[in-house]
Amino acid sequence: MSEYIIDMQHISKTYPGVSALRDVQLQLREGEVHALVGENGAGKSTLIKLLAGVEAPDAGAEIRIGGELVELRSPMDAIEYGISVIYQDISLFPNMTVAENICVGQRNQRSGLVNWKAINQTARRCLEEFHVEMDVRENLGNIGIAKQQIVAIARAVYSNAKVIIMDEPTASLSSGEIRVLYRIIEKLKNKKISILFVSHKFDEIFTVSDRATILRDGMFVGCDEIQNLTERTLVKMMVGRDVAVVRQQRDIRTDKLLLEVSALHKAGNFTDISFQLFQGEVLGLTGIVGAGRSEVARAIYGVEPADGGDICIEGEKKQIRSAPEGLRQGIAYLPEDRRSQGVIQAQSIRNNITIAALRNLKNRLRLLSPDKEQTLAVEMIQAVDIRPPAPEMLAGKLSGGNQQKVVFGKWLATNPKVLIVDEPTVGVDIGAKTEIHRLLWEMAAQGIGIIMISSDLPEVLAVCSRVLVMARGRITGEFTDMDHVTQEAIMEKALIG
């Protein structure tokens, strides 16, 4: 019998004009947690799709499950072979109950009728295995993201999964919820279930993983026991160079006032928000989740207008009551949820980049100029370093980090005066994170005023020239001496005020 429950060899995948994977290998042992590591665009998502049966590999690929050479022609094939995927956006049914989501498809084999009592009992037993309590009759959409993730794991176990693929499983979890997930992963290991763990967070990789496979630019770099790796060696394998978070220079701010917010308020969200943003400044807006940061950003942009207060652009008071009006006033907003709010998955990279700047791409007949559109798309792809640089490629085919760059390119194409970015590096690897930080400072150097909302305090300290702290819908602190401010000082203002 094979040493590996999953053995993938000579895995390549080519899209029109793009080579996503080239002769990659991946081997999973029974009952191990195996980290799949690489920069955004390295091929991790593509490899997962091939293993999940969502897409087919190029000719010559060999996939063995339990030593048997198999073809995974559909997701159902993968499920029948015991492979279950828990995607970052948790593909469950929010309008169905917890029990229905766990036992989806279960019915009496003779009558074909659904035995609701048995379904609820089965769901409770599945959850009891993980020592998790929840009402199995509750609609899934009414419970938190952490519990939804547990439901997805319970469903995989119920379906007798031998391999569970976890794609960025902690992206939306608190530290306490992450500890619960770690405990569940340990229980899965004890049941001899293998886990392919995809994460950009090194602390998680080194906490839960037994081995790691590293990809770079669609190619296999290496596989090793986690105990033989360090963060430094892992980064070097991922990106081919040493990467360090460097505190940026902060001497490019001018005295030109771009944005002034005065006494902005919205019932139930925030109150008395007042601050200024200057040309060339990266202003941090931080605080714990629920402090009202994103709500303030959406009010300034106009997508969710405030109840009252003043917004001035370059000294002129503006009534911004909609997103199009915000855009006309030179404000751009990169939302936290790039999948549902930032990128049109089924459209090309070119269309995504140019959609907000179409009014500037008309010819003398006032018609859209395809040449201007293509030129702008190529220019933005190069400016933000989207990989692969293929304007006609569907945005949904890109990795998370490159989708984020597409959104940056879209707003950069509008020549904004003010750019608001909400958690710009969530779910991206350290290499892409460094590139996004560089991109923010390049945009600031061009004279754009940037508001960066972030919960990542090391990121805030590394990138921002000034920081505002919010708690319970109010600004509770401001830090201007970024060379001496500490994470502890910021957290004190975020928690205590």
PDB file of C-alpha atoms in Angstrom, residues 90-227:
ATOM      1  CA  ILE A  90     -17.529  28.776   3.059  1.00  0.00           C
ATOM      2  CA  SER A  91     -19.766  27.438   0.296  1.00  0.00           C
ATOM      3  CA  LEU A  92     -22.753  26.334   2.377  1.00  0.00           C
ATOM      4  CA  PHE A  93     -26.498  27.062   2.247  1.00  0.00           C
ATOM      5  CA  PRO A  94     -27.338  30.056   4.471  1.00  0.00           C
ATOM      6  CA  ASN A  95     -31.119  29.592   4.093  1.00  0.00           C
ATOM      7  CA  MET A  96     -30.959  25.997   5.332  1.00  0.00           C
ATOM      8  CA  THR A  97     -30.567  24.866   8.922  1.00  0.00           C
ATOM      9  CA  VAL A  98     -27.312  23.746  10.506  1.00  0.00           C
ATOM     10  CA  ALA A  99     -28.557  20.158  10.460  1.00  0.00           C
ATOM     11  CA  GLU A 100     -29.563  20.323   6.808  1.00  0.00           C
ATOM     12  CA  ASN A 101     -26.145  21.673   5.867  1.00  0.00           C
ATOM     13  CA  ILE A 102     -24.373  18.858   7.705  1.00  0.00           C
ATOM     14  CA  CYS A 103     -26.609  16.072   6.402  1.00  0.00           C
ATOM     15  CA  VAL A 104     -27.459  17.483   2.982  1.00  0.00           C
ATOM     16  CA  GLY A 105     -28.823  14.738   0.721  1.00  0.00           C
ATOM     17  CA  GLN A 106     -29.770  12.336   3.525  1.00  0.00           C
ATOM     18  CA  ARG A 107     -33.137  10.641   3.121  1.00  0.00           C
ATOM     19  CA  ASN A 108     -34.823   7.299   3.745  1.00  0.00           C
ATOM     20  CA  GLN A 109     -33.529   4.873   1.124  1.00  0.00           C
ATOM     21  CA  ARG A 110     -36.881   3.066   0.831  1.00  0.00           C
ATOM     22  CA  SER A 111     -39.451   5.845   0.916  1.00  0.00           C
ATOM     23  CA  GLY A 112     -37.261   8.670  -0.314  1.00  0.00           C
ATOM     24  CA  LEU A 113     -38.684  10.864   2.470  1.00  0.00           C
ATOM     25  CA  VAL A 114     -36.610  13.077   4.754  1.00  0.00           C
ATOM     26  CA  ASN A 115     -36.465  11.962   8.403  1.00  0.00           C
ATOM     27  CA  TRP A 116     -36.021  15.322  10.126  1.00  0.00           C
ATOM     28  CA  LYS A 117     -35.665  13.822  13.591  1.00  0.00           C
ATOM     29  CA  ALA A 118     -32.824  11.565  12.422  1.00  0.00           C
ATOM     30  CA  ILE A 119     -31.140  14.444  10.595  1.00  0.00           C
ATOM     31  CA  ASN A 120     -31.171  16.639  13.692  1.00  0.00           C
ATOM     32  CA  GLN A 121     -29.855  13.795  15.864  1.00  0.00           C
ATOM     33  CA  THR A 122     -27.070  13.026  13.375  1.00  0.00           C
ATOM     34  CA  ALA A 123     -26.052  16.682  13.226  1.00  0.00           C
ATOM     35  CA  ARG A 124     -25.911  16.918  17.017  1.00  0.00           C
ATOM     36  CA  ARG A 125     -23.696  13.817  17.198  1.00  0.00           C
ATOM     37  CA  CYS A 126     -21.338  15.277  14.577  1.00  0.00           C
ATOM     38  CA  LEU A 127     -20.994  18.502  16.532  1.00  0.00           C
ATOM     39  CA  GLU A 128     -20.611  16.704  19.865  1.00  0.00           C
ATOM     40  CA  GLU A 129     -17.491  15.039  18.471  1.00  0.00           C
ATOM     41  CA  PHE A 130     -15.885  18.483  18.482  1.00  0.00           C
ATOM     42  CA  HIS A 131     -17.425  19.525  21.828  1.00  0.00           C
ATOM     43  CA  VAL A 132     -19.330  22.327  20.089  1.00  0.00           C
ATOM     44  CA  GLU A 133     -22.833  23.355  21.097  1.00  0.00           C
ATOM     45  CA  MET A 134     -25.234  25.033  18.696  1.00  0.00           C
ATOM     46  CA  ASP A 135     -28.906  24.802  17.779  1.00  0.00           C
ATOM     47  CA  VAL A 136     -28.956  22.494  14.754  1.00  0.00           C
ATOM     48  CA  ARG A 137     -32.403  23.839  13.810  1.00  0.00           C
ATOM     49  CA  GLU A 138     -31.074  27.395  13.412  1.00  0.00           C
ATOM     50  CA  ASN A 139     -30.622  28.736   9.883  1.00  0.00           C
ATOM     51  CA  LEU A 140     -26.947  28.753   9.009  1.00  0.00           C
ATOM     52  CA  GLY A 141     -27.080  32.395   7.899  1.00  0.00           C
ATOM     53  CA  ASN A 142     -27.994  33.428  11.442  1.00  0.00           C
ATOM     54  CA  ILE A 143     -24.820  32.119  13.076  1.00  0.00           C
ATOM     55  CA  GLY A 144     -21.281  33.503  13.093  1.00  0.00           C
ATOM     56  CA  ILE A 145     -18.580  32.693  10.579  1.00  0.00           C
ATOM     57  CA  ALA A 146     -16.616  30.571  13.070  1.00  0.00           C
ATOM     58  CA  LYS A 147     -19.571  28.285  13.699  1.00  0.00           C
ATOM     59  CA  GLN A 148     -20.288  28.114   9.977  1.00  0.00           C
ATOM     60  CA  GLN A 149     -16.765  26.837   9.505  1.00  0.00           C
ATOM     61  CA  ILE A 150     -17.320  24.161  12.133  1.00  0.00           C
ATOM     62  CA  VAL A 151     -20.518  23.156  10.313  1.00  0.00           C
ATOM     63  CA  ALA A 152     -18.498  22.809   7.092  1.00  0.00           C
ATOM     64  CA  ILE A 153     -15.980  20.572   8.897  1.00  0.00           C
ATOM     65  CA  ALA A 154     -18.790  18.513  10.451  1.00  0.00           C
ATOM     66  CA  ARG A 155     -20.326  18.033   7.008  1.00  0.00           C
ATOM     67  CA  ALA A 156     -16.989  16.813   5.656  1.00  0.00           C
ATOM     68  CA  VAL A 157     -16.649  14.324   8.505  1.00  0.00           C
ATOM     69  CA  TYR A 158     -20.245  13.178   8.036  1.00  0.00           C
ATOM     70  CA  SER A 159     -19.512  12.500   4.362  1.00  0.00           C
ATOM     71  CA  ASN A 160     -16.589  10.263   5.412  1.00  0.00           C
ATOM     72  CA  ALA A 161     -13.918  12.583   4.084  1.00  0.00           C
ATOM     73  CA  LYS A 162     -10.396  11.173   4.134  1.00  0.00           C
ATOM     74  CA  VAL A 163      -8.847  14.491   3.132  1.00  0.00           C
ATOM     75  CA  ILE A 164     -10.099  17.952   4.098  1.00  0.00           C
ATOM     76  CA  ILE A 165      -8.707  20.971   2.286  1.00  0.00           C
ATOM     77  CA  MET A 166      -8.880  24.137   4.413  1.00  0.00           C
ATOM     78  CA  ASP A 167      -8.398  27.298   2.335  1.00  0.00           C
ATOM     79  CA  GLU A 168      -7.431  30.247   4.574  1.00  0.00           C
ATOM     80  CA  PRO A 169      -9.599  28.869   7.405  1.00  0.00           C
ATOM     81  CA  THR A 170      -8.785  31.598   9.949  1.00  0.00           C
ATOM     82  CA  ALA A 171      -9.139  34.670   7.724  1.00  0.00           C
ATOM     83  CA  SER A 172     -12.298  35.873   9.521  1.00  0.00           C
ATOM     84  CA  LEU A 173     -11.789  34.321  12.964  1.00  0.00           C
ATOM     85  CA  SER A 174     -10.878  35.884  16.305  1.00  0.00           C
ATOM     86  CA  SER A 175      -7.960  34.531  18.345  1.00  0.00           C
ATOM     87  CA  GLY A 176     -10.342  32.553  20.564  1.00  0.00           C
ATOM     88  CA  GLU A 177     -12.090  31.031  17.548  1.00  0.00           C
ATOM     89  CA  ILE A 178      -8.723  30.122  16.031  1.00  0.00           C
ATOM     90  CA  ARG A 179      -7.865  28.153  19.185  1.00  0.00           C
ATOM     91  CA  VAL A 180     -11.134  26.236  18.813  1.00  0.00           C
ATOM     92  CA  LEU A 181     -10.207  25.441  15.211  1.00  0.00           C
ATOM     93  CA  TYR A 182      -6.779  24.181  16.316  1.00  0.00           C
ATOM     94  CA  ARG A 183      -8.485  21.830  18.770  1.00  0.00           C
ATOM     95  CA  ILE A 184     -10.781  20.523  16.052  1.00  0.00           C
ATOM     96  CA  ILE A 185      -7.830  19.982  13.693  1.00  0.00           C
ATOM     97  CA  GLU A 186      -6.155  17.866  16.377  1.00  0.00           C
ATOM     98  CA  LYS A 187      -9.301  15.752  16.689  1.00  0.00           C
ATOM     99  CA  LEU A 188      -9.395  15.287  12.918  1.00  0.00           C
ATOM    100  CA  LYS A 189      -5.791  14.082  12.993  1.00  0.00           C
ATOM    101  CA  ASN A 190      -6.718  11.563  15.689  1.00  0.00           C
ATOM    102  CA  LYS A 191      -9.416  10.243  13.339  1.00  0.00           C
ATOM    103  CA  LYS A 192      -6.672   9.704  10.683  1.00  0.00           C
ATOM    104  CA  ILE A 193      -8.132  12.443   8.481  1.00  0.00           C
ATOM    105  CA  SER A 194      -5.520  14.298   6.430  1.00  0.00           C
ATOM    106  CA  ILE A 195      -5.686  18.076   6.171  1.00  0.00           C
ATOM    107  CA  LEU A 196      -4.268  20.238   3.411  1.00  0.00           C
ATOM    108  CA  PHE A 197      -3.886  23.574   5.192  1.00  0.00           C
ATOM    109  CA  VAL A 198      -3.596  26.696   3.036  1.00  0.00           C
ATOM    110  CA  SER A 199      -2.608  29.823   4.939  1.00  0.00           C
ATOM    111  CA  HIS A 200      -0.464  32.921   4.627  1.00  0.00           C
ATOM    112  CA  LYS A 201      -0.014  33.194   8.402  1.00  0.00           C
ATOM    113  CA  PHE A 202       3.288  31.739   9.498  1.00  0.00           C
ATOM    114  CA  ASP A 203       2.309  31.385  13.158  1.00  0.00           C
ATOM    115  CA  GLU A 204      -0.554  29.105  12.098  1.00  0.00           C
ATOM    116  CA  ILE A 205       1.594  27.094   9.709  1.00  0.00           C
ATOM    117  CA  PHE A 206       4.196  26.398  12.374  1.00  0.00           C
ATOM    118  CA  THR A 207       1.536  25.696  15.026  1.00  0.00           C
ATOM    119  CA  VAL A 208      -0.593  23.093  13.239  1.00  0.00           C
ATOM    120  CA  SER A 209       1.435  21.663  10.345  1.00  0.00           C
ATOM    121  CA  ASP A 210       3.524  18.504  10.196  1.00  0.00           C
ATOM    122  CA  ARG A 211       5.007  19.183   6.759  1.00  0.00           C
ATOM    123  CA  ALA A 212       4.881  21.917   4.144  1.00  0.00           C
ATOM    124  CA  THR A 213       4.970  22.005   0.346  1.00  0.00           C
ATOM    125  CA  ILE A 214       6.162  25.279  -1.148  1.00  0.00           C
ATOM    126  CA  LEU A 215       5.199  26.595  -4.595  1.00  0.00           C
ATOM    127  CA  ARG A 216       6.662  29.551  -6.459  1.00  0.00           C
ATOM    128  CA  ASP A 217       5.506  30.919  -9.827  1.00  0.00           C
ATOM    129  CA  GLY A 218       3.497  27.757 -10.530  1.00  0.00           C
ATOM    130  CA  MET A 219       6.416  25.404  -9.818  1.00  0.00           C
ATOM    131  CA  PHE A 220       7.280  23.006  -7.023  1.00  0.00           C
ATOM    132  CA  VAL A 221      10.090  24.401  -4.843  1.00  0.00           C
ATOM    133  CA  GLY A 222      10.279  21.791  -2.093  1.00  0.00           C
ATOM    134  CA  CYS A 223       8.633  19.798   0.678  1.00  0.00           C
ATOM    135  CA  ASP A 224       9.990  19.332   4.189  1.00  0.00           C
ATOM    136  CA  GLU A 225       9.095  18.529   7.768  1.00  0.00           C
ATOM    137  CA  ILE A 226       7.945  21.711   9.486  1.00  0.00           C
ATOM    138  CA  GLN A 227      10.538  21.233  12.220  1.00  0.00           C
TER     139      GLN A 227
END
